[in-house]
Coordinates of C-alpha atoms in Angstrom, one line a residue:
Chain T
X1 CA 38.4 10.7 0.8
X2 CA 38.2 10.6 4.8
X3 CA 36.0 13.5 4.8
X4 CA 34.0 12.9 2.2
X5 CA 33.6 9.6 3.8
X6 CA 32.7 11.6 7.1
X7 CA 30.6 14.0 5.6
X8 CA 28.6 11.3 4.3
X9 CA 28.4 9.2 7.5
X10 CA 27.1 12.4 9.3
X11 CA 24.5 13.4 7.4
X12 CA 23.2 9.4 7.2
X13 CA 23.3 8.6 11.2
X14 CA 24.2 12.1 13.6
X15 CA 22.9 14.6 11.8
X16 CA 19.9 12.5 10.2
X17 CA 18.0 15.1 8.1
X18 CA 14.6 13.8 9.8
X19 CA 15.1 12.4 13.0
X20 CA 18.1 15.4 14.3
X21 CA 17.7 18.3 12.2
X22 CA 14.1 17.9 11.9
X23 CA 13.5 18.2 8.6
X24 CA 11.1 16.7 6.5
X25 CA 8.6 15.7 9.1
X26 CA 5.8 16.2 6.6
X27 CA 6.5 13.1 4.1
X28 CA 8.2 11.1 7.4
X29 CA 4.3 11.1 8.6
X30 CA 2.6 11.4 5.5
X31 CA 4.2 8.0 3.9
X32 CA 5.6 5.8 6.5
X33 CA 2.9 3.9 6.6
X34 CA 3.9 0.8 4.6
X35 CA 7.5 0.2 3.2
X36 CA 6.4 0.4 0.0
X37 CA 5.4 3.8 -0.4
X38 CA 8.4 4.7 2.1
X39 CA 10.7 3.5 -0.3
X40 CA 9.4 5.3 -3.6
X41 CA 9.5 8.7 -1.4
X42 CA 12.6 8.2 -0.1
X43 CA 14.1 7.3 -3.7
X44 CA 12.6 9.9 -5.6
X45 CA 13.8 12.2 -2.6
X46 CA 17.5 11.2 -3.3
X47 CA 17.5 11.5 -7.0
X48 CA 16.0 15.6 -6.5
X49 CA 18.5 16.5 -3.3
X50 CA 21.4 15.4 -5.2
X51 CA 20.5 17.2 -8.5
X52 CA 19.8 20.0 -6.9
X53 CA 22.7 20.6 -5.1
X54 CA 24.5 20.1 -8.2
X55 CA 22.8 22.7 -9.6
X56 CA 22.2 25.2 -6.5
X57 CA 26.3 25.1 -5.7
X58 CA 27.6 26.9 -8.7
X59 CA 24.3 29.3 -8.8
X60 CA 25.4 30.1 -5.1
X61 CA 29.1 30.6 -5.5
X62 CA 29.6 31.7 -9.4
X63 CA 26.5 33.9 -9.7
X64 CA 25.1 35.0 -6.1
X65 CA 28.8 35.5 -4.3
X66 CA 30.6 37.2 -6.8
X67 CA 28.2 40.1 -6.7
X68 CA 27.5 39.8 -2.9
X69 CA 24.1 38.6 -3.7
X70 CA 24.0 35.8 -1.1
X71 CA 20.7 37.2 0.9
X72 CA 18.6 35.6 -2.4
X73 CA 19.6 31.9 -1.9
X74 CA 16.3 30.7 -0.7
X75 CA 14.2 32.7 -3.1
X76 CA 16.1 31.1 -6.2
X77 CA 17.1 27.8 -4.8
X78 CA 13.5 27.3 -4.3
X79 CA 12.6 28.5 -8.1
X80 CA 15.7 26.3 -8.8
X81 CA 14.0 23.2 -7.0
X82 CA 10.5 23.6 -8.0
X83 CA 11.9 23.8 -12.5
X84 CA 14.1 21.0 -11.7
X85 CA 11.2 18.9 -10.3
X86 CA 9.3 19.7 -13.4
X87 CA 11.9 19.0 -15.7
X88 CA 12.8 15.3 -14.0
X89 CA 9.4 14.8 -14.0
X90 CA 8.6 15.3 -17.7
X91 CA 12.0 13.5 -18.7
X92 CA 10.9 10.7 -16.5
X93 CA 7.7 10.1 -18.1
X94 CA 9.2 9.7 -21.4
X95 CA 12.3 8.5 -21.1
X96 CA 11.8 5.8 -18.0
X97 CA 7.8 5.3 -17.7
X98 CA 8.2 2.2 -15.3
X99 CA 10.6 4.5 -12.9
X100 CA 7.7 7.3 -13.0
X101 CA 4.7 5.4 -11.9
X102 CA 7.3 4.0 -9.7
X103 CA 7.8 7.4 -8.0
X104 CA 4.1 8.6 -8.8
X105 CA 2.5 11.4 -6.6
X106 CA 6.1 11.8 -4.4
X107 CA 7.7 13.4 -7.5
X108 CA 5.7 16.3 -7.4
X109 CA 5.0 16.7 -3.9
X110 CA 9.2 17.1 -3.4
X111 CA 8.7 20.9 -5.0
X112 CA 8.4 22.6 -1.6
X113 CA 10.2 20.2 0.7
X114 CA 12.3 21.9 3.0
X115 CA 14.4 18.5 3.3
X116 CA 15.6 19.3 0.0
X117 CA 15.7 23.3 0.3
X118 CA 17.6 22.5 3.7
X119 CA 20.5 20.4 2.3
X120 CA 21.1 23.4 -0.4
X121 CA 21.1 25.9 1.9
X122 CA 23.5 23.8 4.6
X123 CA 26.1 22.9 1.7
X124 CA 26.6 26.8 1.1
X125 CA 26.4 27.3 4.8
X126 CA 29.0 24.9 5.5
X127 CA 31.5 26.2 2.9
X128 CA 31.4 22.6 1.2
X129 CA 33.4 22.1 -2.2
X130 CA 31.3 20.5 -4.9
X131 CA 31.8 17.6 -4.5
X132 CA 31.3 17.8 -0.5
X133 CA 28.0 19.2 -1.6
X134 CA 27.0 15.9 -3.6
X135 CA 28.6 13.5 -0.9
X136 CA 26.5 15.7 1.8
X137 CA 23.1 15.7 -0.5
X138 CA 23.5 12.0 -1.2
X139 CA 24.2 10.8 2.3
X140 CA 21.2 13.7 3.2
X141 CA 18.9 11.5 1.1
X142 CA 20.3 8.2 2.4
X143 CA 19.8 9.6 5.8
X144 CA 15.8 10.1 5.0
X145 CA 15.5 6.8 3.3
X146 CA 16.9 4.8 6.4
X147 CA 14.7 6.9 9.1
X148 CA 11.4 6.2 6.9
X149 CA 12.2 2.4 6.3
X150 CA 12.9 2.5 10.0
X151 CA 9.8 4.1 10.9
X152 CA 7.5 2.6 8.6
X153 CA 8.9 -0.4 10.5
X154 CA 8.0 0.7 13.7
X155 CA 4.2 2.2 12.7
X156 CA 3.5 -1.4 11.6
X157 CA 4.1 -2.6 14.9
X158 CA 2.3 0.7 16.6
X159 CA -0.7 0.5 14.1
X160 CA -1.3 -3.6 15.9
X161 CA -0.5 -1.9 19.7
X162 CA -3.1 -1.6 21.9
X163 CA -3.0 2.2 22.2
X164 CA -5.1 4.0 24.4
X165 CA -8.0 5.8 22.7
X166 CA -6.9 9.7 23.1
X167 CA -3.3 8.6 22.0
X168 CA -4.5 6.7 18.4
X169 CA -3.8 8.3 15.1
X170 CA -1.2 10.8 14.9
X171 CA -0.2 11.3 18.6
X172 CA 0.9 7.9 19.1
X173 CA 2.4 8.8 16.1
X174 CA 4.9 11.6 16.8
X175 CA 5.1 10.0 20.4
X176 CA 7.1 7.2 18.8
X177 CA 8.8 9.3 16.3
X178 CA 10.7 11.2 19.3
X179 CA 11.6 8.0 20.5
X180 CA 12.9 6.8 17.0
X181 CA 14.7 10.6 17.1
X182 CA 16.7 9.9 20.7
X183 CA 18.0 6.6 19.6
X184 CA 19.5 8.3 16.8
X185 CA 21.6 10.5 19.2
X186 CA 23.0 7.5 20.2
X187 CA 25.3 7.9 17.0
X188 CA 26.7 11.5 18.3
X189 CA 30.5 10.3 18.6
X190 CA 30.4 7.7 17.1
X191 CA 31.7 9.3 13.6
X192 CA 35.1 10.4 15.5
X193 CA 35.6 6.8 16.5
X194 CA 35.3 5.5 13.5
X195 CA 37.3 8.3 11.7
X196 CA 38.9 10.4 13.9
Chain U
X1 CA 23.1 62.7 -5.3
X2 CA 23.1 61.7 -8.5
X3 CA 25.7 59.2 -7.3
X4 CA 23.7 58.1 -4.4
X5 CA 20.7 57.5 -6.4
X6 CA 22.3 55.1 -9.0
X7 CA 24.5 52.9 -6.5
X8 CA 20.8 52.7 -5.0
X9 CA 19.5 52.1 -8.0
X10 CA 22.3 49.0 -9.3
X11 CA 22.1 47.4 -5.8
X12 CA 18.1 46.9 -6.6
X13 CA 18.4 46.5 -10.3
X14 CA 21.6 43.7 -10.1
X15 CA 19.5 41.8 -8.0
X16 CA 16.3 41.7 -9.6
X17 CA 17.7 41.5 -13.5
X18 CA 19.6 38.3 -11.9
X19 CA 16.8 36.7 -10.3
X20 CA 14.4 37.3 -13.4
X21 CA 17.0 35.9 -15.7
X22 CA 17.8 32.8 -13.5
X23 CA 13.6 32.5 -13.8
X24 CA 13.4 33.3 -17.2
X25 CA 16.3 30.3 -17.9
X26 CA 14.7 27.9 -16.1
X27 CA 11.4 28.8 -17.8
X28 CA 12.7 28.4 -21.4
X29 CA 14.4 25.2 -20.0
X30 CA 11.2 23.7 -18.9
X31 CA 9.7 24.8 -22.2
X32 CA 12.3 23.1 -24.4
X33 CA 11.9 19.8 -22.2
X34 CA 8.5 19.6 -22.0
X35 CA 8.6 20.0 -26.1
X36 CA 11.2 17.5 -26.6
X37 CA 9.6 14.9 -23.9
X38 CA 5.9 15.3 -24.8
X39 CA 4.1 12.6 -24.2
X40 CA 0.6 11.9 -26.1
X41 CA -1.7 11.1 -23.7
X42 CA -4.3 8.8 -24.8
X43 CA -7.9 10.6 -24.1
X44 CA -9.7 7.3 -23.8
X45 CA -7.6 6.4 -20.2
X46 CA -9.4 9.1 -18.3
X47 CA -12.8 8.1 -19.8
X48 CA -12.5 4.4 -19.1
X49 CA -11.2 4.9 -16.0
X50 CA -14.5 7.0 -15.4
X51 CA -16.7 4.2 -16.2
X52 CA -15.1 1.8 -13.8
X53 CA -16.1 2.3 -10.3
X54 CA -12.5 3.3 -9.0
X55 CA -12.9 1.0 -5.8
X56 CA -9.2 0.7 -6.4
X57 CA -9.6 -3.0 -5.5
X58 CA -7.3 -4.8 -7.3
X59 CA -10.0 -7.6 -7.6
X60 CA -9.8 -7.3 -11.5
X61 CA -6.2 -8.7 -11.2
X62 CA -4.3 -5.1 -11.6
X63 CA -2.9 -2.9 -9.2
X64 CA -6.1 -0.7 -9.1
X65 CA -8.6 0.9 -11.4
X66 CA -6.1 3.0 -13.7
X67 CA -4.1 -0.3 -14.2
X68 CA -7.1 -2.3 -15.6
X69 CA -8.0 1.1 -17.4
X70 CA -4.4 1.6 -19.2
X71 CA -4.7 -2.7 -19.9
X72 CA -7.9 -1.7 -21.8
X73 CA -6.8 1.7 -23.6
X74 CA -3.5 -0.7 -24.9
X75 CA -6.4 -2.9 -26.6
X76 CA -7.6 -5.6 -23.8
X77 CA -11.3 -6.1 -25.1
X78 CA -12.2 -8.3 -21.7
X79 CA -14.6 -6.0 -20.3
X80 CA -16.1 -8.1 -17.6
X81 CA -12.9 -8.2 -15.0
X82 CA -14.8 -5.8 -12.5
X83 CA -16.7 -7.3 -9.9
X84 CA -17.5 -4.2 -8.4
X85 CA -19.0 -2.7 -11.2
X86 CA -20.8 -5.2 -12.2
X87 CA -22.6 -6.5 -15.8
X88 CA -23.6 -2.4 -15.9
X89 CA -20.2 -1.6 -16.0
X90 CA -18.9 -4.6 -18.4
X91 CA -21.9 -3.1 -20.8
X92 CA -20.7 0.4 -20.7
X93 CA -17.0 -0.6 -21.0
X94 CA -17.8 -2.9 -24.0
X95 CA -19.9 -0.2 -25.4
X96 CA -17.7 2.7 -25.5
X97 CA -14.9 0.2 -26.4
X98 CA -16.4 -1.3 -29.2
X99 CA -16.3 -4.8 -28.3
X100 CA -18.6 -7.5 -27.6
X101 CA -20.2 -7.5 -23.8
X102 CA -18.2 -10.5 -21.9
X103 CA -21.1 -12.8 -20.7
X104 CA -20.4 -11.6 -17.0
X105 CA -20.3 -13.9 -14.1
X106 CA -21.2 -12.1 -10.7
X107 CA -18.9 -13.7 -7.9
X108 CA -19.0 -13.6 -4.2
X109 CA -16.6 -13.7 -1.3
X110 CA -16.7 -16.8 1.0
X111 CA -15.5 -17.9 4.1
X112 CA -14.5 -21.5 4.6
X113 CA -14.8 -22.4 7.9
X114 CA -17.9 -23.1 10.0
X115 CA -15.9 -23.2 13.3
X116 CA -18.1 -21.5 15.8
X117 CA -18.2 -21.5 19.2
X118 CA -20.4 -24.8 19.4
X119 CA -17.9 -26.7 16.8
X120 CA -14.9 -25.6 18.9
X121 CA -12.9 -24.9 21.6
X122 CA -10.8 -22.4 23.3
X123 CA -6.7 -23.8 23.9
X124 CA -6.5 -20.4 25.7
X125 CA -7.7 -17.4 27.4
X126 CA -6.9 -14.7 24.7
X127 CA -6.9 -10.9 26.2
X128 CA -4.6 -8.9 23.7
X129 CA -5.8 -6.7 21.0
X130 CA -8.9 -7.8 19.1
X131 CA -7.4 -8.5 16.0
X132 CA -7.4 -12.1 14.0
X133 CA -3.8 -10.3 12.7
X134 CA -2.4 -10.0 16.4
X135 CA -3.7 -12.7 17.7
X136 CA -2.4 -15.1 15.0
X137 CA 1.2 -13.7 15.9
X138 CA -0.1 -15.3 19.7
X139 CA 0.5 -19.4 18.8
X140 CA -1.9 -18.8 15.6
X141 CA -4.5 -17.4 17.2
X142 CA -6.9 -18.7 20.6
X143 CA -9.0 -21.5 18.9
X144 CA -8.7 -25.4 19.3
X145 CA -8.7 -25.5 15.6
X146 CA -5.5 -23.6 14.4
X147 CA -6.7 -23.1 10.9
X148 CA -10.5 -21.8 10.8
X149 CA -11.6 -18.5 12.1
X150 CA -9.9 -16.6 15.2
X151 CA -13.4 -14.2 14.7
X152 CA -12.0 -11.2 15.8
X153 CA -13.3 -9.5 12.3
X154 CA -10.2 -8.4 10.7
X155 CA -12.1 -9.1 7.8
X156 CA -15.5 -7.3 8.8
X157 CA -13.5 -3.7 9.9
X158 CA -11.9 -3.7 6.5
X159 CA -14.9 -4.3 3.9
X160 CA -15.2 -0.9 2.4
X161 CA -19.0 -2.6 1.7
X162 CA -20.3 -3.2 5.4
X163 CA -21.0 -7.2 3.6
X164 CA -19.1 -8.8 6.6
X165 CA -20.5 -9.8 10.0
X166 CA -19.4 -12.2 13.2
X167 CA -21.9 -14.3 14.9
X168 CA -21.2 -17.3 16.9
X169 CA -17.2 -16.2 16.6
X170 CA -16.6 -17.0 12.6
X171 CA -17.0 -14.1 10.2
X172 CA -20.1 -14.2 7.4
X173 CA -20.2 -12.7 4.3
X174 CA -23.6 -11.4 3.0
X175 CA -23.6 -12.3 -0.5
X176 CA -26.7 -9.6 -1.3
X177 CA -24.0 -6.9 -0.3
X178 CA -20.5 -8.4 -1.8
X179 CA -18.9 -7.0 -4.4
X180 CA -16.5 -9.5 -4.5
X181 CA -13.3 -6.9 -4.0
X182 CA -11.5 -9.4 -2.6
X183 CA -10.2 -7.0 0.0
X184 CA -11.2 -9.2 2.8
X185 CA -9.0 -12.0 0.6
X186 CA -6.1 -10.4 1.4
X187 CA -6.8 -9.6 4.8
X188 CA -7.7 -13.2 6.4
X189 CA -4.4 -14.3 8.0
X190 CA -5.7 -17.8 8.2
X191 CA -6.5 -17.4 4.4
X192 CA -9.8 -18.5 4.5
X193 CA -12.1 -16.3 2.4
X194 CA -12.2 -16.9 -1.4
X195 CA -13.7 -15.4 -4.2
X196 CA -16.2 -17.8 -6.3
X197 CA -18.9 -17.8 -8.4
X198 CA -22.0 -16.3 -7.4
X199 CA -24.2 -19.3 -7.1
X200 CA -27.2 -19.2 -4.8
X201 CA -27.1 -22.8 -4.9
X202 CA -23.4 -23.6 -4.8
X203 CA -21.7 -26.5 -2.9
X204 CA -18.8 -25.6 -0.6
X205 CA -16.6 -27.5 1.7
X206 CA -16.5 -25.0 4.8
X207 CA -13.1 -26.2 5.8
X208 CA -9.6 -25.0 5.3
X209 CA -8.3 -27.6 7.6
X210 CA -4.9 -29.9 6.6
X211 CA -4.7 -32.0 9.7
X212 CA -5.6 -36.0 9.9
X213 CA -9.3 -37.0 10.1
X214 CA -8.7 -37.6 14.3
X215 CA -6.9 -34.1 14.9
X216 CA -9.8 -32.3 13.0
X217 CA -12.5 -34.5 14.9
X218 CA -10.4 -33.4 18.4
X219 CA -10.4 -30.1 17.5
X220 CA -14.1 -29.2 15.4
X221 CA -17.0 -31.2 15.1
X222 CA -18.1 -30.0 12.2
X223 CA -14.7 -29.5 10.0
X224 CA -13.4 -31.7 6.9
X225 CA -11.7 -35.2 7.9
X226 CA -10.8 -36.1 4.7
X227 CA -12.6 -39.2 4.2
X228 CA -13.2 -38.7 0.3
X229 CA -16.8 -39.8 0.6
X230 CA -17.5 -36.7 -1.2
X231 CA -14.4 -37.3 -3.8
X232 CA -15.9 -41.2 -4.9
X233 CA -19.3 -39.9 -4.7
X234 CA -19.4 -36.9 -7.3
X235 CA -19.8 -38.1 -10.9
X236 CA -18.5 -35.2 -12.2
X237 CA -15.2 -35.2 -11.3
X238 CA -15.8 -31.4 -9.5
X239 CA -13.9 -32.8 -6.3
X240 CA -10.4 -32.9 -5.9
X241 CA -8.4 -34.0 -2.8
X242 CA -5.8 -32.0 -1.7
X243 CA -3.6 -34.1 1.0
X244 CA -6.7 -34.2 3.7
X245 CA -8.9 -31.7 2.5
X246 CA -11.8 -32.2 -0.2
X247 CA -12.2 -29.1 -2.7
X248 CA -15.6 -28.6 -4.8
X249 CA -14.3 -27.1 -8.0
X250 CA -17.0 -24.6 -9.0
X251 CA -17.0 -24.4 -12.7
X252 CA -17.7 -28.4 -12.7
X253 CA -19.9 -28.6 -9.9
X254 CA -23.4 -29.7 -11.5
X255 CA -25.2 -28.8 -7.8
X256 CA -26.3 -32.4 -7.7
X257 CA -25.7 -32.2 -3.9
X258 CA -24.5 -35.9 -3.4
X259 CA -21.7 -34.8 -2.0
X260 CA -23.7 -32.7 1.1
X261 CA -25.5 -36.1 1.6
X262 CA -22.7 -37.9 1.9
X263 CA -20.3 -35.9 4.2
X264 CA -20.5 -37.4 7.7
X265 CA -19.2 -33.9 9.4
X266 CA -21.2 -32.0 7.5
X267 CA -18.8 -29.9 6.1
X268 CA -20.1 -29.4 2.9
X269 CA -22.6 -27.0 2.9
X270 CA -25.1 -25.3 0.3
X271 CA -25.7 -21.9 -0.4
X272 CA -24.1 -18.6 0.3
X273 CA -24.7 -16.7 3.2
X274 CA -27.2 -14.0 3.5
X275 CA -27.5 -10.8 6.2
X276 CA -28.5 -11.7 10.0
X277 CA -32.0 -12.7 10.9
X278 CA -34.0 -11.1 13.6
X279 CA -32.5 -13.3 16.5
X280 CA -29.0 -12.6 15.1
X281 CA -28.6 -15.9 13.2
X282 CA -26.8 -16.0 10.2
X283 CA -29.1 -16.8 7.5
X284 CA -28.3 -19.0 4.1
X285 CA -29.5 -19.2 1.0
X286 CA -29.2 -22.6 0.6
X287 CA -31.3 -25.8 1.7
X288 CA -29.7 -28.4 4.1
X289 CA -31.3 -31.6 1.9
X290 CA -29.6 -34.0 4.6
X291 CA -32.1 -32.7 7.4
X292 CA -34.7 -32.3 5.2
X293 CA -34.4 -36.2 3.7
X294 CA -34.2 -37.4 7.4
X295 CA -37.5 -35.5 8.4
X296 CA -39.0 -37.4 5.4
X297 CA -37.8 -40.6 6.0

């Protein structure tokens, strides 16, 4: 339960997914511009990471391993990925209308996120169990939700700044999301404190 | 060699055969769910939504054009919420809908507040970012009067139309450009903008203020001090009092204009507002009858 309970920890606050591994960046610019939109990203973002690690783990360890096949993870994890996304997609526009117009354009634009092709890729790296891999994939997600509420936060406050003219737009931008990335390094140690 | 040739041959094959079936699974898979999820999609969404203007507004009381679309493909037969498209658009809408065209009212945004820099004051020498948004975080805003126009054009920068203007430090809306979006509603933080009726002739109070009649005099010369002279005058029951503040309800107002000739401040004021005039005034549509009736007498 303690490492789960690390692993999770980890991959919310040290090894953020965005703001430390640097993964992501595209939809961390592209929809941090109001909570809303933030929010329906970073949900719909959770829901695919987590399914497709479920999915990815045994592929990797039951199909690819056994015949010493591990060189084509990332050519089939992203096939994986990309059917999975289609297949939530259509469910979700049957099944739970409200929750798809919720999610909306983000669904789709998951497909080729290396966010989600990264946590795959790092479960089966990291020699995680199954369930590691879901505790690692959830906290993954979590991770990107909290640095694009964060930052959506802190481009409301940068859109109102008086910023030089040369520095408006994106470069402010990026300028503020490296500073958003070193406070995060505040949190390296912190998990063996709390757990160690 | 032989042997050679088919480990060769099993260490492509394996691979390949495995990948194409993993492909070739999640193919089917797809299949199946997209035949047991299928949704009908209704064809007449994506016409409506061609009709309407797709301003994405939200002015029609939905969360853009394909919301007020999917209201009308479920059976709404109101045609005439868009006041960006306009009585062309209501007639198309009802037309390819089958219903009856709405009688359509054109409506115009207005701003409330005739606060300029000759009605006003500064409390303070305001040098942040010129924004009404920032500088209403900065003790609501610069002006004596905290609830009429900071002027810094919030409203102006975002009217997808180029209707708004500034001139004497309060924002004007140029009725012969509206489109009543209400995009400019939402982005007033002083909340003074409204959408009404587009009357060429219509009676407004241009005051937003909730102070006592001998703040607003200290603080505007020309804002609303709540004296009902206006409320006991009008026959028609079209002005309300709300604590301090008269309010000329448009759909009773008879455009008698007692109510203009009354108001000592001169708060109420007729017309809407047209573009600027050569000198850079603001020009109305209306006719001030007070100065007129004083010439005459």
């Amino acid at each position: 339960m303690k490492e789960l309970l690390v692993i999770l920890f980890s991959a919310i606050l040290v090894d953020n997914f965005v703001l430390s591994r640097f993964l992501g960046i595209c939809p961390f610019l592209g929809v941090s511009k109001n909570v809303k939109t933030a929010m329906g990203m970073s949900m719909a973002v959770i829901i695919v990471m987590v399914i497709s690690s479920a999915l990815t783990w045994p592929v990797q360890f039951y199909i690819l391993y056994p015949r010493n096949l591990g060189y084509l993870q990332t050519g089939v994890f992203i096939v994986i990925i990309a059917a999975l996304v289609q297949i939530i997609e259509t469910f979700l526009r049957k099944s739970i209308p409200a929750l798809y117009r919720a999610l909306g354009i983000y669904l789709p634009l998951i497909t080729t996120n290396c966010a989600v092709l990264g946590v795959t890729i790092l479960n089966v790296d990291s020699q995680y169990t199954f369930v590691e891999s879901i505790t690692h994939a959830a906290g993954a997600g979590l991770g990107f939700m909290l640095a694009l509420f964060l930052f959506s936060g802190v481009r409301a406050k940068v859109d109102r700044a008086d910023v030089p003219k040369f520095m408006k737009g994106l470069p402010i931008t990026l300028v503020s999301a490296g500073l958003v990335s070193i406070s995060f390094f505040g949190f390296k140690g912190l998990i063996e404190k709390l757990f160690g | 060699m032989f042997g050679i040739a088919m480990i060769q041959a099993s260490s492509i094959l394996t691979p390949v055969l495995i990948a194409s079936a993993i492909a070739l699974l999640l193919g089917i898979v797809i299949v199946i769910v997209s035949r047991v999820f299928a949704v009908p999609v209704d064809t007449r969404l994506e016409d409506i939504k061609g009709i309407l203007p797709g301003a994405n507004c939200g002015a029609c009381g939905f969360t853009g054009c394909e919301g007020y679309a999917q209201s009308m493909a479920d059976g709404d037969t109101n045609t005439g919420k868009c006041p960006v498209g306009g009585p062309e658009v209501a007639a198309e809408l009802s037309r390819y809908l089958g219903v009856a065209t709405p009688s359509f009212v054109p409506k115009v945004a207005h701003v409330h507040c005739q606060g300029t820099v000759d009605h006003t004051q500064k409390r303070f020498d305001y040098r942040g970012t010129m924004s009404c948004n920032a500088a209403q975080n900065l003790f609501s805003g610069p002006n004596s009067c905290t609830y009429g126009c900071i002027g810094y054009g919030d409203c102006a920068v975002a009217c997808p139309y180029d209707a708004i203007y500034m001139a004497n430090g309060i924002a004007h809306v140029d009725s012969s450009k509206c489109t009543a979006c209400g995009i400019c509603v939402k982005t007033c933080p002083k909340y003074l903008i409204e959408i009404i009726p587009k009357n060429l002739d219509a009676y407004t109070v241009k005051c937003k203020n909730k102070w006592p009649g001998a703040q607003t005099r200290k603080n505007c010369t020309i804002g609303c001090i709540g004296c009902q002279k206006c409320f006991k005058t009008c026959q028609y029951g079209a002005i309300t009092m709300d604590g301090p503040l008269a309010i000329i309800d448009q759909d009773k107002c008879t455009h008698c204009g007692e109510c203009e000739l009354v108001c000592p401040t001169g708060a109420i004021v007729n017309g809407l507002m047209l573009g600027m005039d050569d000198n850079g005034q603001p020009q109305s549509t209306g006719t001030p009858r007070k100065a007129a009736m004083k010439q005459e007498a």
